[in-house]
mmCIF file of C-alpha atoms in Angstrom:
data_model
loop_
_atom_site.group_PDB
_atom_site.id
_atom_site.type_symbol
_atom_site.label_atom_id
_atom_site.label_comp_id
_atom_site.label_asym_id
_atom_site.label_seq_id
_atom_site.Cartn_x
_atom_site.Cartn_y
_atom_site.Cartn_z
ATOM 1 C CA VAL A 74 70.948 -38.314 -12.081
ATOM 2 C CA GLY A 75 68.757 -35.342 -11.089
ATOM 3 C CA LEU A 76 70.522 -34.584 -7.805
ATOM 4 C CA ALA A 77 73.914 -34.976 -9.440
ATOM 5 C CA ASP A 78 72.902 -32.273 -11.910
ATOM 6 C CA VAL A 79 71.656 -30.056 -9.089
ATOM 7 C CA TYR A 80 74.953 -30.369 -7.226
ATOM 8 C CA GLY A 81 76.830 -29.590 -10.442
ATOM 9 C CA ALA A 82 74.725 -26.458 -10.945
ATOM 10 C CA ARG A 83 75.326 -25.451 -7.318
ATOM 11 C CA GLY A 84 79.049 -25.811 -7.969
ATOM 12 C CA GLU A 85 78.795 -23.549 -11.013
ATOM 13 C CA LEU A 86 76.927 -20.900 -9.050
ATOM 14 C CA ALA A 87 79.351 -21.047 -6.131
ATOM 15 C CA ARG A 88 82.410 -20.871 -8.391
ATOM 16 C CA GLY A 89 80.863 -17.974 -10.303
ATOM 17 C CA MET A 90 80.403 -16.104 -7.015
ATOM 18 C CA GLY A 91 83.974 -16.878 -5.930
ATOM 19 C CA ASP A 92 83.046 -19.340 -3.162
ATOM 20 C CA LEU A 93 85.572 -21.960 -4.199
ATOM 21 C CA GLU A 94 85.172 -24.143 -1.117
ATOM 22 C CA ALA A 95 81.416 -24.431 -1.668
ATOM 23 C CA ALA A 96 82.048 -25.100 -5.371
ATOM 24 C CA GLU A 97 84.491 -27.866 -4.519
ATOM 25 C CA ARG A 98 81.997 -29.501 -2.137
ATOM 26 C CA ALA A 99 79.187 -29.307 -4.685
ATOM 27 C CA TYR A 100 81.278 -30.658 -7.572
ATOM 28 C CA THR A 101 82.620 -33.458 -5.403
ATOM 29 C CA GLU A 102 79.096 -34.478 -4.430
ATOM 30 C CA SER A 103 77.961 -34.232 -8.042
ATOM 31 C CA LEU A 104 80.818 -36.503 -9.133
ATOM 32 C CA ARG A 105 79.995 -38.981 -6.361
ATOM 33 C CA ARG A 106 76.392 -39.185 -7.488
ATOM 34 C CA PHE A 107 77.253 -39.418 -11.197
ATOM 35 C CA ARG A 108 79.657 -42.269 -10.447
ATOM 36 C CA MET A 109 76.876 -44.162 -8.682
ATOM 37 C CA VAL A 110 74.558 -43.969 -11.688
ATOM 38 C CA GLY A 111 77.105 -43.770 -14.489
ATOM 39 C CA GLY A 112 76.116 -40.287 -15.601
ATOM 40 C CA ARG A 113 77.505 -38.941 -18.841
ATOM 41 C CA HIS A 114 78.475 -35.639 -17.226
ATOM 42 C CA LEU A 115 81.412 -37.014 -15.234
ATOM 43 C CA VAL A 116 84.004 -35.348 -17.463
ATOM 44 C CA GLY A 117 82.290 -31.953 -17.411
ATOM 45 C CA VAL A 118 81.849 -31.920 -13.648
ATOM 46 C CA GLY A 119 85.386 -33.217 -13.194
ATOM 47 C CA LEU A 120 86.693 -30.432 -15.423
ATOM 48 C CA ASN A 121 84.834 -27.880 -13.310
ATOM 49 C CA LEU A 122 86.377 -29.405 -10.188
ATOM 50 C CA ALA A 123 89.833 -29.194 -11.799
ATOM 51 C CA LEU A 124 89.214 -25.536 -12.709
ATOM 52 C CA THR A 125 88.206 -24.916 -9.110
ATOM 53 C CA HIS A 126 91.378 -26.597 -7.853
ATOM 54 C CA LEU A 127 93.455 -24.449 -10.205
ATOM 55 C CA GLN A 128 91.752 -21.317 -8.867
ATOM 56 C CA MET A 129 92.472 -22.521 -5.324
ATOM 57 C CA GLY A 130 96.141 -23.066 -6.179
ATOM 58 C CA ARG A 131 95.831 -26.823 -5.729
ATOM 59 C CA VAL A 132 97.578 -27.601 -8.981
ATOM 60 C CA ASP A 133 98.530 -31.216 -8.174
ATOM 61 C CA GLU A 134 94.894 -32.139 -7.534
ATOM 62 C CA ALA A 135 93.807 -30.469 -10.755
ATOM 63 C CA ARG A 136 96.586 -32.156 -12.705
ATOM 64 C CA ALA A 137 95.770 -35.658 -11.471
ATOM 65 C CA TRP A 138 92.262 -35.401 -12.878
ATOM 66 C CA LEU A 139 93.325 -33.602 -16.066
ATOM 67 C CA ASP A 140 96.004 -36.206 -16.807
ATOM 68 C CA SER A 141 93.435 -38.984 -16.467
ATOM 69 C CA VAL A 142 91.119 -37.264 -18.955
ATOM 70 C CA VAL A 143 93.742 -36.279 -21.518
ATOM 71 C CA HIS A 144 95.361 -39.723 -21.501
ATOM 72 C CA CYS A 145 92.195 -41.849 -21.472
ATOM 73 C CA PRO A 146 91.506 -44.051 -24.534
ATOM 74 C CA GLU A 147 88.351 -42.083 -25.372
ATOM 75 C CA ALA A 148 90.392 -38.887 -25.716
ATOM 76 C CA GLU A 149 91.905 -40.062 -29.003
ATOM 77 C CA ARG A 150 88.421 -40.480 -30.485
ATOM 78 C CA ALA A 151 87.068 -37.127 -29.263
ATOM 79 C CA THR A 152 87.190 -35.066 -32.445
ATOM 80 C CA ARG A 153 83.869 -33.218 -32.266
ATOM 81 C CA GLY A 154 80.928 -32.517 -30.035
ATOM 82 C CA VAL A 155 80.877 -32.035 -26.306
ATOM 83 C CA SER A 156 83.649 -34.574 -25.683
ATOM 84 C CA ALA A 157 86.041 -32.720 -27.986
ATOM 85 C CA VAL A 158 85.209 -29.382 -26.370
ATOM 86 C CA LEU A 159 85.768 -30.726 -22.855
ATOM 87 C CA LEU A 160 89.022 -32.356 -23.926
ATOM 88 C CA ALA A 161 90.316 -29.124 -25.508
ATOM 89 C CA VAL A 162 89.560 -27.161 -22.332
ATOM 90 C CA ALA A 163 91.103 -29.922 -20.194
ATOM 91 C CA ARG A 164 94.263 -29.732 -22.326
ATOM 92 C CA LEU A 165 94.504 -25.978 -21.789
ATOM 93 C CA CYS A 166 94.049 -26.441 -18.037
ATOM 94 C CA ARG A 167 96.747 -29.095 -18.151
ATOM 95 C CA VAL A 168 99.027 -26.533 -19.861
ATOM 96 C CA SER A 169 98.570 -24.382 -16.771
ATOM 97 C CA CYS A 170 99.597 -27.291 -14.546
ATOM 98 C CA LEU A 171 102.671 -27.910 -16.716
ATOM 99 C CA ALA A 172 103.646 -24.236 -16.438
ATOM 100 C CA HIS A 173 103.368 -24.435 -12.666
ATOM 101 C CA SER A 174 105.762 -27.397 -12.611
ATOM 102 C CA GLY A 175 108.123 -26.039 -15.273
ATOM 103 C CA GLU A 176 107.613 -28.904 -17.719
ATOM 104 C CA TRP A 177 108.262 -26.752 -20.775
ATOM 105 C CA THR A 178 108.765 -29.413 -23.453
ATOM 106 C CA GLU A 179 105.496 -31.145 -22.653
ATOM 107 C CA LEU A 180 103.799 -27.772 -22.234
ATOM 108 C CA ALA A 181 104.812 -26.750 -25.764
ATOM 109 C CA ARG A 182 103.368 -29.956 -27.239
ATOM 110 C CA GLU A 183 100.136 -29.730 -25.244
ATOM 111 C CA LEU A 184 99.732 -26.021 -25.974
ATOM 112 C CA ALA A 185 100.039 -26.601 -29.726
ATOM 113 C CA VAL A 186 97.291 -29.230 -29.644
ATOM 114 C CA SER A 187 95.101 -27.200 -27.319
ATOM 115 C CA ALA A 188 95.421 -23.976 -29.322
ATOM 116 C CA SER A 189 94.558 -25.782 -32.541
ATOM 117 C CA ASP A 190 91.583 -27.572 -30.996
ATOM 118 C CA LEU A 191 90.225 -24.417 -29.372
ATOM 119 C CA GLU A 192 90.331 -22.594 -32.704
ATOM 120 C CA THR A 193 89.007 -25.497 -34.791
ATOM 121 C CA LEU A 194 86.121 -26.157 -32.433
ATOM 122 C CA GLY A 195 85.312 -22.451 -32.009
ATOM 123 C CA ILE A 196 85.246 -22.706 -28.227
ATOM 124 C CA VAL A 197 84.299 -19.521 -26.386
ATOM 125 C CA SER A 198 84.532 -19.621 -22.605
ATOM 126 C CA THR A 199 85.426 -17.294 -19.777
ATOM 127 C CA ASP A 200 87.247 -20.248 -18.206
ATOM 128 C CA VAL A 201 89.423 -20.599 -21.318
ATOM 129 C CA MET A 202 90.157 -16.859 -21.298
ATOM 130 C CA THR A 203 91.008 -16.844 -17.597
ATOM 131 C CA VAL A 204 93.219 -19.948 -17.727
ATOM 132 C CA ALA A 205 95.013 -18.711 -20.857
ATOM 133 C CA MET A 206 95.650 -15.303 -19.293
ATOM 134 C CA SER A 207 96.921 -16.637 -15.959
ATOM 135 C CA THR A 208 99.109 -19.221 -17.698
ATOM 136 C CA ALA A 209 100.497 -16.549 -20.042
ATOM 137 C CA LYS A 210 101.627 -14.652 -16.945
ATOM 138 C CA LEU A 211 103.302 -17.775 -15.531
ATOM 139 C CA CYS A 212 105.118 -18.338 -18.818
ATOM 140 C CA ARG A 213 106.131 -14.691 -19.096
ATOM 141 C CA ASP A 214 107.506 -14.702 -15.557
ATOM 142 C CA ALA A 215 109.512 -17.858 -16.369
ATOM 143 C CA GLY A 216 110.951 -16.223 -19.493
ATOM 144 C CA ARG A 217 108.939 -18.462 -21.833
ATOM 145 C CA LEU A 218 107.793 -15.635 -24.082
ATOM 146 C CA ALA A 219 106.791 -17.705 -27.122
ATOM 147 C CA GLU A 220 104.395 -19.765 -25.015
ATOM 148 C CA ALA A 221 103.168 -16.620 -23.253
ATOM 149 C CA ARG A 222 102.379 -15.012 -26.614
ATOM 150 C CA THR A 223 100.451 -18.070 -27.791
ATOM 151 C CA LEU A 224 98.436 -18.075 -24.578
ATOM 152 C CA LEU A 225 97.840 -14.337 -24.838
ATOM 153 C CA ALA A 226 96.540 -14.859 -28.379
ATOM 154 C CA ILE A 227 94.105 -17.465 -27.050
ATOM 155 C CA ALA A 228 92.975 -15.105 -24.279
ATOM 156 C CA LYS A 229 92.572 -12.213 -26.728
ATOM 157 C CA ALA A 230 90.538 -14.319 -29.164
ATOM 158 C CA GLN A 231 88.266 -15.341 -26.316
ATOM 159 C CA ALA A 232 87.973 -11.771 -25.041
ATOM 160 C CA ARG A 233 87.184 -10.379 -28.508
ATOM 161 C CA THR A 234 84.456 -12.936 -29.008
ATOM 162 C CA MET A 235 82.963 -12.074 -25.610
ATOM 163 C CA ASP A 236 83.656 -8.335 -26.028
ATOM 164 C CA ALA A 237 85.826 -8.441 -22.911
ATOM 165 C CA ILE A 238 89.162 -7.242 -24.274
ATOM 166 C CA ASP A 239 89.814 -4.804 -21.389
ATOM 167 C CA GLY A 240 92.632 -5.879 -19.123
ATOM 168 C CA LEU A 241 94.619 -7.860 -21.675
ATOM 169 C CA GLU A 242 96.562 -4.930 -23.092
ATOM 170 C CA GLU A 243 98.806 -4.660 -20.026
ATOM 171 C CA LEU A 244 99.784 -8.311 -20.385
ATOM 172 C CA ALA A 245 100.345 -7.821 -24.119
ATOM 173 C CA ALA A 246 102.602 -4.835 -23.442
ATOM 174 C CA SER A 247 104.723 -6.895 -21.059
ATOM 175 C CA LEU A 248 105.420 -9.406 -23.836
ATOM 176 C CA ARG A 249 106.770 -6.898 -26.340
#
């Protein structure tokens, strides 16, 4: 499992520095190694790979993985702990995929669950803030202002917690 962890960490570093191709390679190798040994970090590394695919604009690839996580039997039992946190973030990422494809009814359902879970679990993450903000813009541009406002509220809550509120006011103003 050691090398799988190392590749996962390399993916995190590369993604943090904006080298998405290197992040994708590292996460893919980490997943390959975890699958060989049955590592418990498969979902976390897979989520990072999905986030990377979203950042690269490869929404269909991100969605395939996110759908498999959100609809797996274990997802229904994930009510606390790391599994619940990963599932809540995966749901929010899936909301982004649904916005890209214009699946508004399913997006509304998934967003309601995701928003509730994020708040209940007290999740604080720059990934959550970034995905919520970019998805709010997609919703705004599609005229889905209620969804955009919900996503903006998620992004603002994240930003306040991280003291990173700058940059969200322009988006907020466009939703008034």
